[in-house]
Amino acid sequence: MSAVQELLLLPLALLALQASLCCGACVEVDSDTEAVVNEGFKLGCISCKMRGEVQAMASVNWYFRASDETEFSHLYSYEDKIPEIIDPRFYERLDWNGSKKTNDLQDGSIYILNVTFNDTGTYKCIFHRTLVYTYYEFQTNISKTIIMNVVPKLTRGLASILSEVMMYVSIIGLQLWLVVEMIYCYRKISAAGEEALRESAAEYLAIASESKDNCAGVQVAE
């Protein structure tokens, strides 16, 4: 492979690298709401920053209101990488399942072990986020509510199945589109490079021909 072709392939490689890195982007997805008794269940809570380059610090607090209660009770807290189970009904049954090794929390999910029917109810997740700018700080609170139902056996509705199928179809479609775009860009860059090479060769031949004519003219003059 020539140096020119390697140079032309460099943007294509960077495009592929960027596409692979984009998979780590933050995407807000709603939590599942149907848990199975005696099994584990993830309560999802994701709050993405609007601007990823802005430094931030965040803490997450969870609250729980059982189906026969009227008030929320403080369930769980995660701040400065320290988890704390506050509601005694969930002692030794909760694990942090969110962002790891950072104070810039965007995923505040938790995982319930050995789900019971008493866990049925409404869960509230609250992000307390501080955005750090050059000359000031800005604080914001984001709240998400999840109504969880505990069942003896998991049942999947038609809407859930269709949603999953459409998700996979969309992923495959996006991958095919990315491949087509990469091939198109490669051909376009390659064609531009070949045209540049042809122009350079033609210019070189023209200069060589002109030099040869000049040399011939000098010899005739002598």
Short mmCIF file of C-alpha atoms in Angstrom, two decimals:
data_model
loop_
_atom_site.label_atom_id
_atom_site.label_comp_id
_atom_site.label_asym_id
_atom_site.label_seq_id
_atom_site.Cartn_x
_atom_site.Cartn_y
_atom_site.Cartn_z
CA MET A 1 0.00 0.00 0.00
CA SER A 2 1.42 3.39 -0.97
CA ALA A 3 1.88 6.29 1.40
CA VAL A 4 -0.89 8.21 -0.37
CA GLN A 5 -3.38 5.36 0.11
CA GLU A 6 -2.45 5.08 3.78
CA LEU A 7 -3.04 8.80 4.15
CA LEU A 8 -6.43 8.46 2.49
CA LEU A 9 -7.42 5.61 4.80
CA LEU A 10 -6.60 7.62 7.93
CA PRO A 11 -9.87 9.62 8.01
CA LEU A 12 -11.78 6.38 7.49
CA ALA A 13 -10.03 4.77 10.46
CA LEU A 14 -10.77 7.80 12.62
CA LEU A 15 -14.43 7.62 11.60
CA ALA A 16 -14.60 3.96 12.62
CA LEU A 17 -12.92 4.74 15.95
CA GLN A 18 -15.36 7.53 16.63
CA ALA A 19 -18.28 5.24 15.83
CA SER A 20 -17.00 2.65 18.28
CA LEU A 21 -16.52 5.23 21.03
CA CYS A 22 -20.00 6.64 20.61
CA CYS A 23 -21.40 3.48 22.20
CA GLY A 24 -20.30 4.85 25.58
CA ALA A 25 -22.55 7.90 25.30
CA CYS A 26 -25.16 8.50 28.02
CA VAL A 27 -28.70 7.55 27.00
CA GLU A 28 -31.71 7.95 29.27
CA VAL A 29 -33.74 4.74 29.30
CA ASP A 30 -36.87 4.12 31.37
CA SER A 31 -36.64 1.49 34.08
CA ASP A 32 -38.42 -1.85 33.97
CA THR A 33 -41.47 -1.91 36.25
CA GLU A 34 -42.34 -5.60 36.69
CA ALA A 35 -40.28 -7.62 39.15
CA VAL A 36 -40.50 -11.35 39.96
CA VAL A 37 -40.75 -12.43 43.59
CA ASN A 38 -37.62 -14.03 45.12
CA GLU A 39 -35.48 -12.79 42.23
CA GLY A 40 -33.27 -9.74 41.70
CA PHE A 41 -34.51 -6.56 40.05
CA LYS A 42 -32.77 -3.45 38.75
CA LEU A 43 -34.40 -0.09 39.39
CA GLY A 44 -33.01 2.07 36.59
CA CYS A 45 -32.49 5.79 36.99
CA ILE A 46 -30.36 7.66 34.44
CA SER A 47 -29.93 11.42 34.22
CA CYS A 48 -27.56 12.59 31.46
CA LYS A 49 -25.80 15.93 31.49
CA MET A 50 -26.77 18.24 28.65
CA ARG A 51 -23.11 19.13 28.07
CA GLY A 52 -20.64 16.32 28.62
CA GLU A 53 -17.58 18.61 28.75
CA VAL A 54 -18.85 20.45 31.85
CA GLN A 55 -17.42 19.13 35.12
CA ALA A 56 -20.02 18.11 37.67
CA MET A 57 -20.61 16.40 40.99
CA ALA A 58 -23.78 14.56 41.88
CA SER A 59 -25.41 12.54 44.62
CA VAL A 60 -28.40 10.21 44.32
CA ASN A 61 -31.18 9.60 46.83
CA TRP A 62 -33.91 6.99 46.54
CA TYR A 63 -37.31 7.14 48.25
CA PHE A 64 -39.96 4.43 48.60
CA ARG A 65 -43.70 4.46 49.19
CA ALA A 66 -45.34 1.05 49.59
CA SER A 67 -48.69 0.41 47.92
CA ASP A 68 -50.49 0.76 51.29
CA GLU A 69 -48.62 3.90 52.41
CA THR A 70 -49.24 7.59 51.79
CA GLU A 71 -45.80 9.07 52.49
CA PHE A 72 -42.37 8.40 50.98
CA SER A 73 -39.58 7.11 53.22
CA HIS A 74 -35.87 7.62 52.57
CA LEU A 75 -34.62 4.37 51.08
CA TYR A 76 -31.04 4.77 49.88
CA SER A 77 -28.29 7.34 49.47
CA TYR A 78 -25.13 7.42 47.32
CA GLU A 79 -22.73 10.34 47.73
CA ASP A 80 -18.94 10.68 47.40
CA LYS A 81 -18.79 7.03 46.26
CA ILE A 82 -20.31 5.91 49.59
CA PRO A 83 -23.58 3.90 49.51
CA GLU A 84 -25.97 3.84 52.47
CA ILE A 85 -29.12 1.77 52.96
CA ILE A 86 -31.47 3.84 55.11
CA ASP A 87 -34.78 1.94 55.10
CA PRO A 88 -34.43 -1.10 57.43
CA ARG A 89 -36.82 -3.12 55.23
CA PHE A 90 -34.07 -3.25 52.59
CA TYR A 91 -31.03 -3.98 54.76
CA GLU A 92 -28.61 -6.32 52.97
CA ARG A 93 -30.92 -6.36 49.94
CA LEU A 94 -29.74 -3.32 48.01
CA ASP A 95 -26.67 -2.85 45.83
CA TRP A 96 -25.45 0.19 43.92
CA ASN A 97 -25.76 -0.47 40.18
CA GLY A 98 -24.97 2.98 38.81
CA SER A 99 -21.89 4.97 37.81
CA LYS A 100 -18.65 3.65 39.27
CA LYS A 101 -15.39 5.35 40.36
CA THR A 102 -16.65 8.88 39.76
CA ASN A 103 -18.50 11.67 41.52
CA ASP A 104 -19.98 12.80 38.20
CA LEU A 105 -22.94 10.44 38.48
CA GLN A 106 -25.22 9.97 35.49
CA ASP A 107 -26.49 6.46 36.25
CA GLY A 108 -28.14 6.20 39.66
CA SER A 109 -29.57 2.70 39.32
CA ILE A 110 -29.86 0.31 42.26
CA TYR A 111 -30.39 -3.45 42.41
CA ILE A 112 -32.84 -5.16 44.78
CA LEU A 113 -31.98 -8.68 45.94
CA ASN A 114 -34.65 -11.26 46.81
CA VAL A 115 -37.65 -9.18 45.83
CA THR A 116 -40.75 -9.64 48.00
CA PHE A 117 -44.38 -8.71 47.44
CA ASN A 118 -43.94 -5.99 50.07
CA ASP A 119 -41.55 -4.23 47.66
CA THR A 120 -44.49 -3.33 45.44
CA GLY A 121 -44.97 0.41 45.35
CA THR A 122 -43.62 3.71 44.06
CA TYR A 123 -39.90 4.52 43.98
CA LYS A 124 -38.49 7.99 43.49
CA CYS A 125 -34.93 8.70 42.38
CA ILE A 126 -33.53 12.22 42.85
CA PHE A 127 -30.25 13.49 41.39
CA HIS A 128 -28.66 16.46 43.20
CA ARG A 129 -26.15 17.75 40.65
CA THR A 130 -23.67 20.63 40.84
CA LEU A 131 -22.31 21.88 37.52
CA VAL A 132 -18.88 23.50 37.86
CA TYR A 133 -18.13 26.36 35.48
CA THR A 134 -15.10 28.65 35.39
CA TYR A 135 -16.54 31.43 37.54
CA TYR A 136 -19.59 29.92 39.21
CA GLU A 137 -21.46 26.74 40.11
CA PHE A 138 -25.00 25.79 39.21
CA GLN A 139 -27.11 23.33 41.19
CA THR A 140 -30.00 21.35 39.78
CA ASN A 141 -32.28 18.53 40.93
CA ILE A 142 -33.73 15.86 38.65
CA SER A 143 -36.45 13.51 39.86
CA LYS A 144 -37.69 10.28 38.31
CA THR A 145 -40.59 8.12 39.51
CA ILE A 146 -40.94 4.37 39.01
CA ILE A 147 -44.04 2.33 39.90
CA MET A 148 -42.91 -1.25 40.49
CA ASN A 149 -45.22 -4.24 40.55
CA VAL A 150 -44.14 -7.63 41.94
CA VAL A 151 -45.55 -10.74 40.25
CA PRO A 152 -45.15 -14.49 40.87
CA LYS A 153 -43.93 -15.08 37.32
CA LEU A 154 -42.66 -12.75 34.63
CA THR A 155 -45.05 -12.15 31.77
CA ARG A 156 -44.13 -10.36 28.58
CA GLY A 157 -46.76 -8.44 26.72
CA LEU A 158 -46.97 -8.01 22.97
CA ALA A 159 -45.83 -4.40 23.23
CA SER A 160 -42.65 -5.46 25.04
CA ILE A 161 -41.82 -8.09 22.41
CA LEU A 162 -42.45 -5.68 19.52
CA SER A 163 -40.36 -3.02 21.25
CA GLU A 164 -37.41 -5.40 21.59
CA VAL A 165 -37.69 -6.50 17.95
CA MET A 166 -37.80 -2.89 16.77
CA MET A 167 -34.74 -2.09 18.91
CA TYR A 168 -32.69 -4.83 17.23
CA VAL A 169 -33.96 -3.81 13.79
CA SER A 170 -32.92 -0.22 14.48
CA ILE A 171 -29.45 -1.28 15.65
CA ILE A 172 -28.90 -3.40 12.53
CA GLY A 173 -30.18 -0.59 10.32
CA LEU A 174 -27.83 1.94 11.91
CA GLN A 175 -24.87 -0.41 11.49
CA LEU A 176 -25.68 -0.94 7.80
CA TRP A 177 -26.04 2.82 7.32
CA LEU A 178 -22.64 3.36 8.97
CA VAL A 179 -21.02 0.78 6.68
CA VAL A 180 -22.56 2.42 3.59
CA GLU A 181 -21.37 5.85 4.74
CA MET A 182 -17.85 4.56 5.35
CA ILE A 183 -17.68 2.94 1.89
CA TYR A 184 -19.02 6.12 0.27
CA CYS A 185 -16.49 8.31 2.10
CA TYR A 186 -13.64 5.96 1.23
CA ARG A 187 -14.54 5.96 -2.47
CA LYS A 188 -14.93 9.72 -2.50
CA ILE A 189 -11.60 10.30 -0.75
CA SER A 190 -9.89 7.69 -2.91
CA ALA A 191 -11.24 9.28 -6.10
CA ALA A 192 -10.07 12.70 -4.95
CA GLY A 193 -6.62 11.28 -4.18
CA GLU A 194 -6.33 9.60 -7.58
CA GLU A 195 -7.37 12.81 -9.31
CA ALA A 196 -4.74 14.71 -7.35
CA LEU A 197 -2.13 12.14 -8.35
CA ARG A 198 -3.10 12.42 -12.01
CA GLU A 199 -2.91 16.22 -11.87
CA SER A 200 0.51 16.03 -10.19
CA ALA A 201 1.75 13.57 -12.81
CA ALA A 202 0.43 15.72 -15.66
CA GLU A 203 2.06 18.81 -14.13
CA TYR A 204 5.34 16.96 -13.73
CA LEU A 205 5.26 15.79 -17.36
CA ALA A 206 4.45 19.29 -18.53
CA ILE A 207 7.36 20.73 -16.58
CA ALA A 208 9.69 18.01 -17.88
CA SER A 209 8.56 18.59 -21.46
CA GLU A 210 9.04 22.34 -21.11
CA SER A 211 12.54 21.83 -19.69
CA LYS A 212 13.39 19.51 -22.56
CA ASP A 213 12.19 22.09 -25.10
CA ASN A 214 14.21 24.79 -23.40
CA CYS A 215 17.34 22.63 -23.52
CA ALA A 216 16.76 21.91 -27.19
CA GLY A 217 16.34 25.63 -27.89
CA VAL A 218 19.59 26.44 -26.13
CA GLN A 219 21.49 23.83 -28.19
CA VAL A 220 20.07 25.17 -31.45
CA ALA A 221 21.02 28.69 -30.47
CA GLU A 222 24.60 27.55 -29.85
#
